[in-house]
Coordinates of C-alpha atoms in Angstrom, one line a residue:
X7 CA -19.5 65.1 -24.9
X8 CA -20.4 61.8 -26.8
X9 CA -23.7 61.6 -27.9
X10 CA -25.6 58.8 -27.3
X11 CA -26.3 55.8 -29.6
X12 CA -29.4 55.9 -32.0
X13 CA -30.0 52.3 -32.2
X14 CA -29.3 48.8 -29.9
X15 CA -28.5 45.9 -32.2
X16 CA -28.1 42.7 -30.1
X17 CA -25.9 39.8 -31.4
X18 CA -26.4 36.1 -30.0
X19 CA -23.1 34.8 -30.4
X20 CA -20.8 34.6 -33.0
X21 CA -18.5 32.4 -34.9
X22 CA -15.0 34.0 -34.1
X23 CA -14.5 36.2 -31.2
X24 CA -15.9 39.3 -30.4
X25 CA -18.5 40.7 -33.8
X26 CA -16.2 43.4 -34.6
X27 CA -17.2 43.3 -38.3
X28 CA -20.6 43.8 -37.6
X29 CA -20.0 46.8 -35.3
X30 CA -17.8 48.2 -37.9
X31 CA -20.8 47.8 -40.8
X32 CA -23.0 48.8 -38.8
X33 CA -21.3 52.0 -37.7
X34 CA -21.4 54.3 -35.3
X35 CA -25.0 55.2 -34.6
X36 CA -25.3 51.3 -33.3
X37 CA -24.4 50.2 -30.1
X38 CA -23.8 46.2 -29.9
X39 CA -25.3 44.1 -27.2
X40 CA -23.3 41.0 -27.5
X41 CA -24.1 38.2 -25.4
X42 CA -21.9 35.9 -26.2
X43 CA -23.8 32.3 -25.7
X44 CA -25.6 29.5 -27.5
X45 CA -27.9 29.3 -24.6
X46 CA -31.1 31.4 -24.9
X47 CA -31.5 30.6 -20.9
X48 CA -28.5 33.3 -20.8
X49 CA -30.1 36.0 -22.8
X50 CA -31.0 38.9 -20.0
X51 CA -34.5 40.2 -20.0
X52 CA -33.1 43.7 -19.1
X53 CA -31.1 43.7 -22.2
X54 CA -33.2 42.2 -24.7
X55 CA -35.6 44.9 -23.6
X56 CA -32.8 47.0 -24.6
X57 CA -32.8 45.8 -28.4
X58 CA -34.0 47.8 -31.5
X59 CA -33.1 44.8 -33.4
X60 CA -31.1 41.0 -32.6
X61 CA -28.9 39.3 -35.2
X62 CA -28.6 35.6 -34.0
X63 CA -26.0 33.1 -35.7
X64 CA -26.2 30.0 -34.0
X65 CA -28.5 30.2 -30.6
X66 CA -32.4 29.1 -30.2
X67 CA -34.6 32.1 -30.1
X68 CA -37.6 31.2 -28.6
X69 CA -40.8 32.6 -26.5
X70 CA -39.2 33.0 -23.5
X71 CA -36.9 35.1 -24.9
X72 CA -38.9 37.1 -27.5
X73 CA -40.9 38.0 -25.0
X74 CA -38.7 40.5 -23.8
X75 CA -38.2 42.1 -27.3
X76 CA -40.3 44.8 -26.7
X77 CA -38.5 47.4 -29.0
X78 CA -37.3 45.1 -31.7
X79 CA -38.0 45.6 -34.8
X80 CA -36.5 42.7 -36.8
X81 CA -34.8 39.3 -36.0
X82 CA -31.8 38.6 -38.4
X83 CA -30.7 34.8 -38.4
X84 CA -27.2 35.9 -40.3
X85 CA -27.1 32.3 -41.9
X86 CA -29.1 29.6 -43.8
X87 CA -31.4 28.1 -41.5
X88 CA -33.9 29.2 -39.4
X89 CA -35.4 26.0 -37.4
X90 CA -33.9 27.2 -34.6
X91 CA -36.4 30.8 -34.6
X92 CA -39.6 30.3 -33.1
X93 CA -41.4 32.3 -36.1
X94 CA -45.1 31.8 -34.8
X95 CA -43.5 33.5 -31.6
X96 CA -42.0 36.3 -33.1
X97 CA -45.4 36.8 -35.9
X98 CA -47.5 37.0 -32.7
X99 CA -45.0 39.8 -31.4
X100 CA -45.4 41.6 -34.8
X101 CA -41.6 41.3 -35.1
X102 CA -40.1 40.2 -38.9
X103 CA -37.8 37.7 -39.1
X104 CA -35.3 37.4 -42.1
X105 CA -32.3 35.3 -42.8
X106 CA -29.8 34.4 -45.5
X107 CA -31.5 31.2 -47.9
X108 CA -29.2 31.2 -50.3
X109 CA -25.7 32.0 -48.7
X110 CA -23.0 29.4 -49.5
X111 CA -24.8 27.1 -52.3
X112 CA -22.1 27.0 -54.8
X113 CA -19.6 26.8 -52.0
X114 CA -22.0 23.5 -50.4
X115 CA -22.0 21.7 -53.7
X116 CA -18.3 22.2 -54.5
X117 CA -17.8 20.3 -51.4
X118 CA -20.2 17.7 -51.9
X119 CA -18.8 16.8 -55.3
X120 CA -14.9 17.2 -53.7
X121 CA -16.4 14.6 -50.5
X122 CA -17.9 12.2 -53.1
X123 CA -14.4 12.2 -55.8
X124 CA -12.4 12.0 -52.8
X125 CA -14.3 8.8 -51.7
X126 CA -14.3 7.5 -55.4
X127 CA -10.9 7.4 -55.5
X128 CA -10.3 6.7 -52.0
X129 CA -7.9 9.9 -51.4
X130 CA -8.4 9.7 -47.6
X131 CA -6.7 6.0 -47.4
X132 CA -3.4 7.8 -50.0
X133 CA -3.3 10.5 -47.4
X134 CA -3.0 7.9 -44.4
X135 CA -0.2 6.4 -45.6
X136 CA 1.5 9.2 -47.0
X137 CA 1.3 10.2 -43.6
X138 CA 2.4 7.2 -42.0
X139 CA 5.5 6.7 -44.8
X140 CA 6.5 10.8 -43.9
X141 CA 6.7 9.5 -40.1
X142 CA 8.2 6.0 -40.6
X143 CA 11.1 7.4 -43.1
X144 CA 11.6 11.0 -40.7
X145 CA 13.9 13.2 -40.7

């Protein structure tokens, strides 16, 4: 006989597919509550009862929703911003709130400076017609 799962972590949504490398970190004490959706109008009361903790990547958390976290213990926004988290809700709820403020920086301004180079010397107008030369000449 299995024994039962310690902890409920629930997941929002995700970026690719099903949040299989979050199961696997989190490991085998943890059963996932994935809901799948964007739209906090989705999220079950039932199951966010359910929740020791919620990870959220991309979906609004708001009051209606926290609410219904009455066993969480901590909101996760697994990314940079957190305008979308309804903090004064979750304080009153006593529940913490974290996210990630720093993730990508280097990674933003190596694209900013590729973007403002490749405007500078006007890349995206060679890559047209490189394109359009590739199609005209064929095969």
């Amino acid at each position: 006989m299995t024994a039962p799962k310690k902890y409920v972590v629930g997941i929002t949504d995700h970026m690719f597919g099903a949040p299989d490398l979050e199961a696997e970190v989190l490991g085998d004490d943890v059963e996932i509550e994935f809901f799948a959706s964007t739209d906090e109008a989705s999220f079950d009361p039932d199951r966010l009862a359910r929740l020791d903790a919620l990870m959220v990547w991309g979906a609004r958390l708001g009051s209606r929703s926290i609410a219904h976290l009455s066993r969480c213990k901590g909101v996760v926004r697994y990314g940079v911003g957190y305008e979308k988290i309804d903090l004064s809700a979750l304080a009153d709820a006593g529940i913490p709130f974290a996210n990630n403020p720093d993730y990508g920086t280097e990674e933003v301004a190596d694209h900013a400076v590729a973007m403002i180079l490749s405007l500078h010397r006007r890349l995206w107008e060679h890559d047209a017609r490189a394109r359009l030369h590739v199609r005209m000449a064929g095969p």
